[in-house]
Coordinates of C-alpha atoms in Angstrom, one line a residue:
Chain U
M11 CA 22.3 -28.2 -40.1
N12 CA 19.9 -26.6 -41.9
V13 CA 16.4 -26.4 -39.6
H14 CA 13.2 -26.3 -41.6
P15 CA 11.8 -23.4 -41.2
L16 CA 8.4 -25.2 -39.8
A17 CA 10.3 -27.5 -37.7
G18 CA 9.0 -26.7 -34.4
H19 CA 10.1 -27.8 -30.3
F20 CA 6.7 -27.6 -28.8
S21 CA 3.2 -29.0 -30.2
V22 CA -0.1 -27.7 -29.7
E23 CA -0.6 -29.6 -26.9
H24 CA 2.7 -28.8 -24.7
S25 CA 2.0 -25.0 -25.2
A26 CA -0.8 -24.8 -23.8
K27 CA 0.8 -26.7 -21.0
R28 CA 4.0 -24.8 -20.6
I29 CA 1.2 -21.6 -21.1
R30 CA -0.7 -22.6 -17.6
Q31 CA 2.5 -23.2 -15.5
Y32 CA 3.5 -19.8 -16.7
R33 CA 0.1 -18.6 -15.7
Y34 CA 0.1 -20.6 -12.5
V35 CA 3.8 -18.7 -11.7
E36 CA 2.3 -14.5 -12.4
E37 CA -1.2 -14.9 -10.9
R38 CA 0.7 -16.7 -7.7
L39 CA 3.3 -14.1 -7.8
M40 CA 0.4 -11.0 -8.9
R41 CA -1.5 -12.5 -5.4
I42 CA 1.3 -12.4 -3.1
L43 CA 3.0 -8.4 -4.6
G44 CA -1.0 -7.7 -3.9
G45 CA -1.2 -9.4 -0.1
W46 CA 2.8 -8.8 1.3
I47 CA 2.1 -4.6 0.9
A48 CA -0.1 -4.1 3.4
L49 CA 2.5 -6.4 5.5
T50 CA 6.5 -4.4 4.6
P51 CA 6.7 -1.3 6.7
E52 CA 9.3 0.3 3.6
V53 CA 7.3 3.1 1.4
P54 CA 10.0 2.2 -1.5
A55 CA 8.8 -1.3 -1.0
K56 CA 5.4 -0.8 -1.4
L57 CA 5.1 1.1 -3.7
V58 CA 7.7 -1.8 -6.3
M59 CA 5.3 -4.2 -5.2
G60 CA 2.4 -2.2 -5.8
R61 CA 3.6 -0.9 -9.8
H62 CA 4.7 -4.7 -10.6
V63 CA 1.1 -6.4 -9.4
W64 CA 0.0 -5.4 -11.9
D65 CA 1.9 -6.2 -14.7
C66 CA 1.8 -9.5 -13.4
A67 CA -1.8 -9.5 -13.4
Q68 CA -1.6 -8.4 -17.2
H69 CA 1.2 -10.9 -18.2
A70 CA -1.6 -13.2 -16.3
D71 CA -4.1 -12.3 -18.9
A72 CA -2.9 -12.1 -21.0
W73 CA -1.4 -15.9 -21.2
G74 CA -5.2 -16.8 -20.1
K75 CA -6.3 -15.3 -23.3
R76 CA -4.0 -17.2 -25.3
L77 CA -4.9 -20.9 -23.7
P78 CA -8.5 -20.5 -26.5
E79 CA -6.2 -20.1 -28.9
L80 CA -4.8 -23.4 -28.1
R81 CA -7.6 -25.6 -28.5
E82 CA -8.3 -24.9 -24.2
A83 CA -10.3 -22.7 -21.3
A84 CA -8.8 -19.5 -21.3
H85 CA -7.7 -18.5 -18.2
Q86 CA -6.6 -21.7 -15.8
S87 CA -3.5 -22.2 -14.5
E88 CA -1.2 -24.8 -13.0
P89 CA 1.5 -26.0 -11.1
A90 CA 4.0 -28.3 -12.8
N91 CA 4.2 -30.7 -10.2
E92 CA 4.2 -30.0 -6.3
Q93 CA 7.1 -29.2 -5.8
V94 CA 6.4 -26.1 -7.3
V95 CA 3.3 -25.0 -5.0
R96 CA 6.3 -25.6 -2.3
F97 CA 8.6 -23.1 -3.8
M98 CA 5.7 -21.0 -3.8
D99 CA 4.6 -21.7 -0.6
L100 CA 8.2 -21.6 0.8
L101 CA 8.3 -17.6 -1.5
E102 CA 5.1 -16.9 0.1
G103 CA 5.6 -17.5 4.0
R104 CA 8.5 -15.3 4.5
E105 CA 6.1 -12.5 5.7
A106 CA 6.8 -10.6 9.3
P107 CA 7.1 -7.0 8.7
G108 CA 11.5 -7.1 9.8
E109 CA 11.0 -9.5 6.2
T110 CA 11.2 -6.9 3.5
L111 CA 14.3 -8.6 2.4
E112 CA 13.5 -11.8 2.4
R113 CA 10.3 -11.1 0.2
L114 CA 12.2 -8.6 -2.2
T115 CA 15.0 -11.7 -2.4
G116 CA 12.7 -14.2 -2.9
V117 CA 10.5 -12.3 -6.0
Y118 CA 13.3 -10.0 -7.7
R119 CA 17.0 -12.4 -6.6
V120 CA 15.3 -15.8 -7.6
L121 CA 11.6 -16.1 -9.3
K122 CA 11.7 -12.9 -11.6
P123 CA 15.2 -14.2 -12.9
H124 CA 14.4 -17.7 -13.7
L125 CA 10.8 -16.4 -15.3
V126 CA 13.5 -14.1 -17.5
T127 CA 15.6 -17.2 -18.4
T128 CA 13.2 -18.9 -18.8
Y129 CA 11.0 -17.2 -21.0
E130 CA 14.4 -16.4 -22.6
H131 CA 14.7 -20.1 -24.1
H132 CA 11.3 -20.2 -24.9
L133 CA 11.4 -17.2 -27.0
K134 CA 14.7 -18.6 -28.6
I135 CA 13.4 -21.9 -29.1
A136 CA 9.3 -21.2 -30.8
N137 CA 8.6 -21.3 -34.3
A138 CA 9.2 -18.0 -35.5
V139 CA 5.9 -19.2 -38.5
Y140 CA 3.5 -20.0 -36.7
E141 CA 4.4 -19.4 -33.3
P142 CA 3.9 -15.5 -33.3
P143 CA 1.0 -15.1 -30.6
T144 CA 3.2 -16.4 -28.1
C145 CA 6.4 -15.3 -28.7
R146 CA 4.7 -11.3 -28.5
I147 CA 3.3 -12.0 -25.0
L148 CA 6.6 -13.7 -24.5
A149 CA 8.8 -10.5 -25.7
R150 CA 6.1 -8.5 -23.7
C151 CA 7.2 -10.5 -20.4
L152 CA 10.7 -10.5 -20.6
D153 CA 10.7 -6.6 -21.3
E154 CA 9.1 -6.0 -18.4
E155 CA 10.2 -8.6 -16.3
R156 CA 13.8 -7.4 -16.6
R157 CA 12.6 -3.8 -16.2
H158 CA 11.3 -5.1 -12.8
V159 CA 14.5 -7.5 -11.7
A160 CA 16.5 -4.4 -11.9
A161 CA 14.0 -2.5 -9.7
G162 CA 13.4 -4.7 -7.0
G163 CA 17.5 -4.7 -7.6
L164 CA 17.4 -1.0 -7.3
I165 CA 15.1 -1.4 -3.7
L166 CA 17.3 -4.0 -2.4
Q167 CA 20.6 -2.3 -2.7
R168 CA 19.1 0.3 0.0
L169 CA 17.9 -1.6 2.3
A170 CA 20.4 -4.2 2.0
T171 CA 23.3 -2.0 4.1
S172 CA 24.6 -3.3 6.2
E173 CA 27.4 -7.2 6.9
S174 CA 24.2 -9.3 8.1
A175 CA 21.6 -7.7 5.8
T176 CA 23.4 -9.1 2.6
A177 CA 24.3 -13.0 4.7
R178 CA 20.9 -12.9 5.2
I179 CA 20.1 -12.4 1.3
A180 CA 22.1 -14.9 0.7
D181 CA 21.0 -17.2 2.5
W182 CA 17.1 -17.0 1.6
E183 CA 18.0 -17.1 -2.6
A184 CA 20.4 -19.9 -1.4
R185 CA 17.1 -22.1 -0.3
L186 CA 14.7 -20.4 -2.5
R187 CA 17.4 -21.6 -5.5
Q188 CA 17.5 -25.3 -4.0
G189 CA 13.8 -25.5 -3.6
L190 CA 13.2 -23.6 -7.6
T191 CA 16.0 -25.9 -8.5
G192 CA 14.4 -29.0 -7.2
A193 CA 11.5 -28.3 -8.6
G194 CA 12.6 -28.7 -12.4
G195 CA 12.0 -24.6 -12.8
I196 CA 8.7 -23.6 -13.1
T197 CA 8.0 -25.8 -16.4
G198 CA 9.3 -29.0 -14.0
E199 CA 11.3 -29.4 -17.3
G200 CA 14.8 -28.3 -15.7
D201 CA 15.9 -27.4 -19.5
V202 CA 16.3 -23.8 -17.6
A203 CA 19.5 -22.9 -15.9
M204 CA 18.9 -20.8 -12.8
P205 CA 20.5 -17.4 -13.6
D206 CA 23.4 -15.4 -11.4
T207 CA 22.4 -12.0 -13.0
I208 CA 20.3 -10.9 -15.3
D209 CA 21.0 -8.5 -18.3
T210 CA 18.7 -5.3 -17.5
A211 CA 20.8 -2.6 -19.6
G212 CA 18.3 -0.2 -21.6
T213 CA 15.4 -1.5 -19.3
R214 CA 14.6 2.0 -17.3
P215 CA 13.8 0.8 -13.5
E216 CA 13.8 4.0 -11.8
Q217 CA 9.9 4.4 -13.4
D218 CA 9.4 1.8 -10.8
V219 CA 11.1 3.4 -7.6
V220 CA 10.5 5.9 -5.5
I221 CA 13.8 6.7 -3.3
L222 CA 12.4 7.6 -0.1
D223 CA 14.9 8.6 3.1
P224 CA 13.2 6.4 5.7
A225 CA 14.9 7.9 8.6
F226 CA 12.7 10.3 10.2
D227 CA 15.4 14.4 10.1
A228 CA 15.9 15.0 14.6
A229 CA 16.1 18.7 12.8
R230 CA 12.9 18.9 12.1
I231 CA 12.2 18.9 15.7
E232 CA 12.4 22.7 17.8
P233 CA 14.9 23.4 19.9
A234 CA 13.0 23.8 23.2
L235 CA 11.3 20.7 22.9
A236 CA 14.2 18.7 21.5
A237 CA 15.7 19.2 24.5
V238 CA 12.6 17.9 26.6
L239 CA 12.5 15.2 25.0
D240 CA 16.2 14.4 24.9
R241 CA 16.0 14.8 28.7
H242 CA 12.5 13.0 29.6
A243 CA 14.0 9.7 27.7
A244 CA 18.0 10.1 29.7
A245 CA 15.1 9.5 31.8
V246 CA 13.0 6.8 31.1
A247 CA 16.0 4.5 29.7
S248 CA 17.9 5.0 33.6
A249 CA 14.6 4.6 35.5
D250 CA 15.0 7.7 36.9
W251 CA 11.4 8.0 37.2
A252 CA 11.7 11.4 39.5
R253 CA 13.8 13.2 36.4
A254 CA 11.7 12.0 34.4
E255 CA 8.5 13.5 36.4
H256 CA 9.3 16.9 36.3
D257 CA 8.3 16.8 32.1
V258 CA 4.9 15.9 32.7
A259 CA 2.8 17.9 33.2
A260 CA 1.0 18.1 37.1
D261 CA -2.3 16.5 36.4
A262 CA -0.9 13.2 33.9
R263 CA 2.2 11.9 36.0
G264 CA 0.6 9.3 37.6
N265 CA -0.6 8.2 34.4
V266 CA 2.6 8.8 32.5
I267 CA 4.8 7.1 35.1
G268 CA 1.9 4.5 35.4
E269 CA 2.6 3.8 32.0
Y270 CA 6.4 3.6 31.4
A271 CA 6.5 1.2 34.9
R272 CA 5.6 -1.5 31.4
L273 CA 9.1 -1.1 30.4
A274 CA 11.2 -2.8 30.3
V275 CA 14.2 -0.8 32.4
P276 CA 17.0 0.8 32.0
Y277 CA 18.1 1.1 27.9
R278 CA 21.1 1.5 26.2
D279 CA 20.0 3.8 23.6
F280 CA 17.2 5.9 22.7
E281 CA 16.3 8.2 19.6
V282 CA 13.2 9.9 18.3
V283 CA 11.7 8.6 15.2
A284 CA 8.9 10.6 14.3
L285 CA 7.0 13.7 15.3
A286 CA 3.5 14.1 14.3
K287 CA 1.3 17.0 14.8
I288 CA -1.9 18.3 16.0
G289 CA -2.5 22.1 16.5
A290 CA -0.7 22.9 19.5
F291 CA -0.1 19.5 20.4
R292 CA 3.4 17.6 19.3
T293 CA 3.3 13.9 19.4
A294 CA 7.0 12.2 19.3
K295 CA 8.3 8.6 18.8
I296 CA 10.6 7.4 20.6
R297 CA 13.0 4.3 20.4
F298 CA 14.2 3.1 23.3
S299 CA 16.4 -0.2 23.2
G300 CA 18.6 -2.3 25.8
P301 CA 19.7 -5.7 27.2
H302 CA 15.9 -6.8 27.2
G303 CA 15.0 -5.5 23.7
V304 CA 13.3 -2.4 22.2
A305 CA 11.2 0.1 23.5
V306 CA 9.0 2.6 20.8
V307 CA 6.9 5.0 23.0
Q308 CA 4.5 7.8 22.1
V309 CA 4.5 11.0 23.7
R310 CA 2.1 13.5 23.2
C311 CA 3.7 16.6 25.0
R312 CA 2.3 20.7 25.3
R313 CA 3.1 24.0 25.6
L314 CA 2.6 24.4 28.7
D315 CA 3.8 27.2 31.2
D316 CA 6.1 28.6 28.8
D317 CA 8.2 24.9 27.8
W318 CA 7.0 21.2 26.8
R319 CA 5.2 19.0 29.3
V320 CA 4.3 15.5 28.4
V321 CA 0.5 15.1 28.6
V322 CA 0.3 11.9 27.1
A323 CA 2.5 8.6 27.1
E324 CA 1.7 4.8 25.5
I325 CA 4.2 2.4 24.8
V326 CA 2.6 1.3 21.1
R327 CA 5.4 -1.5 20.5
T328 CA 7.9 -4.0 22.3
E329 CA 10.2 -6.7 21.0
P330 CA 11.8 -9.1 23.6
A331 CA 16.2 -9.1 22.5
R332 CA 17.1 -11.1 19.7
Chain P
M19 CA -0.7 -15.4 4.4
D20 CA -3.5 -15.8 6.4
R21 CA -7.2 -14.1 4.0
P22 CA -7.8 -11.3 5.8
I23 CA -5.4 -10.4 7.7
A24 CA -5.9 -8.4 11.2
Y25 CA -6.2 -4.6 11.3
D26 CA -3.3 -4.9 13.0
K27 CA -1.2 -5.9 10.8
L28 CA -1.1 -2.8 8.4
A29 CA 3.0 -2.4 8.5
R30 CA 4.8 1.1 8.6
E31 CA 7.9 2.7 8.5
E32 CA 8.7 4.0 12.4
R33 CA 8.0 7.7 10.9
F34 CA 5.2 7.2 11.0
V35 CA 3.1 8.6 14.0
R36 CA -0.6 6.7 14.0
M37 CA -3.5 7.0 16.3
R38 CA -7.2 6.2 16.9
A39 CA -9.1 8.8 14.7
R40 CA -11.6 9.4 17.1
E41 CA -8.8 10.9 19.9
V42 CA -6.7 13.0 16.8
A43 CA -10.7 14.5 16.7
E44 CA -10.8 15.4 20.1
L45 CA -7.3 16.8 20.2
K46 CA -8.3 18.8 17.7
V47 CA -12.1 20.2 18.9
E48 CA -10.2 21.0 22.5
Q49 CA -8.5 23.4 20.3
G50 CA -11.3 25.0 18.3
L51 CA -9.9 23.0 15.5
P52 CA -12.2 22.0 12.0
P53 CA -11.7 17.8 12.1
F54 CA -10.9 18.1 8.7
P55 CA -8.3 20.0 8.2
D56 CA -9.6 23.7 6.0
L57 CA -7.9 25.1 3.1
A58 CA -7.0 28.1 4.7
S59 CA -3.5 27.9 5.5
R60 CA -0.7 26.8 4.1
E61 CA -0.5 24.3 7.1
S62 CA -3.7 23.1 7.0
M63 CA -3.1 22.2 2.7
R64 CA -0.1 20.4 4.4
E65 CA -2.1 18.6 6.8
R66 CA -4.9 17.8 4.2
V67 CA -2.6 16.4 2.1
H68 CA -0.7 14.4 4.4
G69 CA -4.2 13.1 5.0
I70 CA -4.6 12.2 1.2
F71 CA -0.7 11.4 1.1
V72 CA -1.6 8.2 4.1
G73 CA -4.8 7.5 2.2
E74 CA -3.9 7.0 -1.0
L75 CA -1.3 4.2 1.3
Q76 CA -3.6 3.0 2.5
A77 CA -5.6 2.1 -0.9
M78 CA -3.1 0.5 -2.3
E79 CA -2.9 -1.6 0.6
G80 CA -6.0 -2.3 0.5
A81 CA -6.6 -3.0 -3.2
G82 CA -3.4 -5.1 -3.1
R83 CA -5.1 -7.2 -0.4
T84 CA -8.5 -7.7 -2.3
V85 CA -6.2 -9.0 -5.0
Y86 CA -5.0 -11.5 -2.8
D87 CA -7.9 -11.9 -0.4
F88 CA -10.3 -13.4 -3.0
P89 CA -8.8 -16.0 -5.1
D90 CA -12.4 -17.7 -6.4
A91 CA -13.3 -14.5 -7.7
P92 CA -14.2 -13.5 -10.9
W93 CA -10.8 -13.2 -12.8
E94 CA -11.3 -9.8 -14.5
F95 CA -12.7 -8.6 -10.9
T96 CA -9.0 -9.3 -9.5
L97 CA -7.8 -7.2 -12.1
D98 CA -10.1 -4.2 -11.9
M99 CA -8.0 -4.2 -8.4
A100 CA -4.9 -5.0 -9.1
R101 CA -5.1 -2.1 -11.7
Q102 CA -6.4 0.3 -8.7
V103 CA -2.9 -1.1 -6.9
W104 CA -0.8 -0.5 -9.8
D105 CA -3.2 3.3 -9.4
E106 CA -3.0 3.8 -6.4
S107 CA 1.0 3.5 -6.4
R108 CA 1.0 6.4 -8.9
H109 CA -1.1 8.0 -6.4
V110 CA 1.2 7.6 -3.8
E111 CA 4.2 9.6 -5.3
I112 CA 2.4 12.3 -6.6
Y113 CA 1.2 13.1 -3.2
L114 CA 4.8 12.2 -1.6
R115 CA 6.5 15.0 -3.9
L116 CA 3.1 17.4 -3.7
L117 CA 3.9 17.3 0.2
D118 CA 7.5 17.9 -1.2
H119 CA 6.3 20.4 -3.0
L120 CA 3.8 22.4 0.0
D121 CA 7.4 21.8 2.1
G122 CA 5.9 19.0 4.1
Y123 CA 7.1 16.0 5.3
V124 CA 6.4 12.3 5.7
G125 CA 4.7 11.6 9.5
E126 CA 4.2 15.1 9.7
F127 CA 1.0 14.6 10.7
P128 CA -0.6 11.6 13.1
E129 CA -2.0 8.3 10.4
T130 CA -6.0 6.7 11.4
T131 CA -6.7 4.1 10.3
I132 CA -10.6 4.6 10.0
L133 CA -9.8 3.8 5.5
W134 CA -8.6 0.5 6.4
R135 CA -10.6 -0.9 8.3
C136 CA -13.4 -0.3 5.8
A137 CA -11.0 -1.9 3.4
C138 CA -10.7 -5.7 5.5
A139 CA -14.1 -6.3 4.9
E140 CA -14.6 -10.1 5.0
D141 CA -17.9 -9.6 1.5
A142 CA -15.5 -8.9 -1.9
A143 CA -19.1 -6.8 -2.5
A144 CA -19.0 -5.2 1.1
R145 CA -15.2 -3.9 0.0
V146 CA -15.7 -2.1 -3.6
A147 CA -19.2 -0.9 -2.3
G148 CA -17.7 0.5 1.1
V149 CA -14.2 1.1 -1.1
N150 CA -14.4 2.2 -4.3
R151 CA -18.2 3.7 -4.4
G152 CA -17.8 5.2 -0.4
L153 CA -14.4 6.2 -0.3
E154 CA -13.1 6.9 -4.2
G155 CA -16.4 9.0 -3.4
L156 CA -15.2 10.6 -1.0
A157 CA -11.9 11.1 -2.9
C158 CA -13.3 12.8 -5.5
D159 CA -15.2 15.6 -3.6
V160 CA -12.0 16.0 -1.9
F161 CA -9.6 15.9 -5.1
N162 CA -12.4 18.2 -7.4
Q163 CA -12.6 20.9 -4.1
L164 CA -8.4 20.8 -4.3
I165 CA -7.9 21.1 -7.9
H166 CA -10.8 24.1 -7.5
I167 CA -8.5 25.8 -4.7
A168 CA -4.8 25.1 -6.5
A169 CA -6.6 26.8 -9.2
K170 CA -7.6 30.0 -7.0
I171 CA -4.4 29.7 -5.4
G172 CA -2.2 29.7 -9.0
D173 CA -0.6 26.5 -7.9
P174 CA -1.0 24.9 -12.1
I175 CA 1.4 22.1 -10.3
L176 CA -0.9 20.9 -7.8
E177 CA -4.1 21.9 -9.9
R178 CA -2.4 19.4 -12.5
A179 CA -1.5 16.3 -10.6
V180 CA -4.6 16.1 -8.3
D181 CA -6.7 16.3 -12.1
F182 CA -5.2 13.6 -13.2
V183 CA -5.3 11.6 -9.9
L184 CA -9.6 13.0 -9.5
A185 CA -9.5 11.1 -13.3
D186 CA -8.6 7.9 -11.8
E187 CA -10.4 7.9 -9.0
I188 CA -14.0 8.2 -10.7
T189 CA -12.5 5.9 -12.7
H190 CA -12.5 3.5 -9.7
V191 CA -16.1 4.2 -8.5
R192 CA -17.2 3.1 -11.7
M193 CA -15.3 -0.9 -10.8
G194 CA -16.8 -0.1 -7.6
S195 CA -20.5 0.5 -9.6
R196 CA -19.9 -3.1 -11.5
W197 CA -18.8 -5.5 -9.3
L198 CA -21.4 -4.4 -6.9
N199 CA -23.3 -5.5 -9.0
E200 CA -22.3 -7.8 -10.3
L201 CA -20.5 -9.9 -7.3
T202 CA -24.1 -9.9 -5.7
R203 CA -26.6 -10.7 -9.0
G204 CA -29.4 -12.6 -8.3
D205 CA -28.1 -12.4 -4.4
P206 CA -30.6 -9.2 -2.8
E207 CA -29.7 -10.0 1.2
R208 CA -26.0 -9.6 -0.1
R209 CA -26.5 -6.8 -1.9
K210 CA -28.5 -4.9 0.9
R211 CA -25.5 -5.7 3.0
A212 CA -23.1 -3.7 0.7
I213 CA -25.1 -1.3 0.9
D214 CA -25.5 -0.4 4.1
F215 CA -22.4 -0.8 4.7
Q216 CA -21.4 2.1 1.9
D217 CA -24.1 4.0 3.8
S218 CA -22.2 3.3 7.1
I219 CA -18.8 5.0 5.0
D220 CA -20.5 8.1 3.4
E221 CA -22.1 8.6 7.2
R222 CA -18.6 8.3 9.2
F223 CA -16.8 10.5 6.4
N224 CA -19.9 13.2 6.3
L225 CA -17.0 13.8 9.6
G226 CA -20.5 16.0 11.1
G227 CA -21.6 17.8 8.7
T228 CA -18.3 19.2 7.2
R229 CA -19.1 17.5 4.1
R230 CA -21.7 19.3 2.5
D231 CA -23.5 20.3 -0.9
G232 CA -22.4 23.9 -1.1
A233 CA -19.7 26.1 -3.6
H234 CA -16.1 24.8 -3.2
D235 CA -15.0 28.1 -1.1
E236 CA -17.9 27.8 1.4
V237 CA -17.8 24.4 3.2
S238 CA -15.0 23.0 4.3
I239 CA -15.6 19.0 2.0
S240 CA -18.1 20.4 -1.5
I241 CA -20.0 16.6 -2.9
A242 CA -19.0 16.9 -6.7
K243 CA -21.9 16.2 -8.2
D244 CA -20.9 15.8 -11.6
A245 CA -17.6 13.9 -10.8
R246 CA -20.0 11.9 -9.1
R247 CA -22.2 11.8 -12.2
L248 CA -19.0 10.6 -14.1
A249 CA -18.1 7.9 -12.1
G250 CA -21.8 6.6 -12.8
F251 CA -23.9 7.7 -9.3
T252 CA -27.2 8.5 -9.6
D253 CA -28.9 11.6 -9.3
E254 CA -30.8 9.9 -6.4
E255 CA -27.6 8.6 -4.7
I256 CA -26.5 11.8 -4.8
E257 CA -29.2 13.4 -2.8
R258 CA -29.7 10.5 -0.4
L259 CA -26.3 11.5 -0.2
V260 CA -26.7 14.9 0.2
R261 CA -29.3 14.3 2.8
S262 CA -27.5 12.5 4.5
T263 CA -25.2 15.3 5.2
Q264 CA -28.1 17.1 6.5
R265 CA -28.4 14.8 9.3
S266 CA -24.6 14.2 10.1
P267 CA -24.0 14.6 13.8
V268 CA -21.0 16.4 15.0
Y269 CA -17.9 14.4 15.0

């Protein structure tokens, strides 16, 4: 059947309404990503969010500027319905430091793939004669959203290194998909299926991704200090205060052992997870873990009498066992 | 998410060692070291670059929070802050690579959170005055000098990369000047509070006379007058900063 070249799916009003809905999602996602950066520990995840904040801002801006061309006020955002708002609230809610997997899943495995298919669908049905201004914005957003999906996927892949992580991703993805499907998608019209995969070929996601090995390389600790830290941490983990005291400077013993008295000893394992220098001082961060939970202790060391000695110890974090 | 969030919610990987700024400064003074690393050795260069790296990280986090914390601010303001988030994310990558270039590593020196605390001011006008004009102004001083030293020691990698960062920082200061004016238009009290906040940051980052008016290789942090003019600071503001450095107490 021949379709008249001037036949169209959207009225001006309907088109403007959709654009306000797109703007709502892009603007809100921009703010969420911006707010999450400080709450996310992993540097590569922070950086990918940082890069995409600006892209989302530009998408929201482009949509907002298109509105006056459709007889509407500029820069208006409008959620399609209450369920879309609830979906965005749900997505935003995973803000704890240990929930980076959920944050990335929500954005890069649920919302952005859905944006891709929504924009694709719109582009496919938009009229090629009188809607090119909208189509150009759609095409630009599509390119970038595909790249975002690929970049976020790379980071997620690096972070999800265990079966439990994979299970968490699957659970959260299923819950969010249910919310978004219930809303009828971001337009509330239910006309776009939730995609299983997105074609990201040729998107060059590496421009958004900085891969860093997150672990501290213990080989950076000089051998004499490493030996003292190992001996000292083993003594602390087993609550052997007499042995622990041996590595502490004489005038600091009261304070250091007093600080350790607050620990939920014994611990099964310990690991030096960081080491920083301040002139001749070294501050090591030791992570203890055991049946009662986790404790992270910063110990400051200095060379005294030809050997390293602990001069200050401070418990910087404790977490109960899960 | 809370608007704003508490200072101590700033999330870090385990390999970062966080310490109070005063404690770090006291430990350095106790050892006869300058509170702000000079650029006299490769190790002190690395320490300065590491300090800038964590500063850029906190600047990105702070600008991100500004995008989130002020949903009722003018859209153009939000756009500028979103742009700044992107810029800072590139700066983080640049300084990560420069750390590597200097054989350093993430977490080699302690992180302090003064910059982040400045970025948590509750008023948007105070944030742009304190962060975009105060701290990014400081960044202009520090980067301008780093570029000069890099040229002098023949390190074109450092020189070129930091020069591009400086160009961005000048843009951020301009954004700060614009939004300080626009957000406080018709509200002199709010403007005064924002400028007082910026002054307190300038005073703090004079680092007890470490930042001064002088040649790059004669003072620890040299005030970058030309870069500051380009960024929109007036001659009177620059002179005021110079005067404030002369009365800064020793850290």
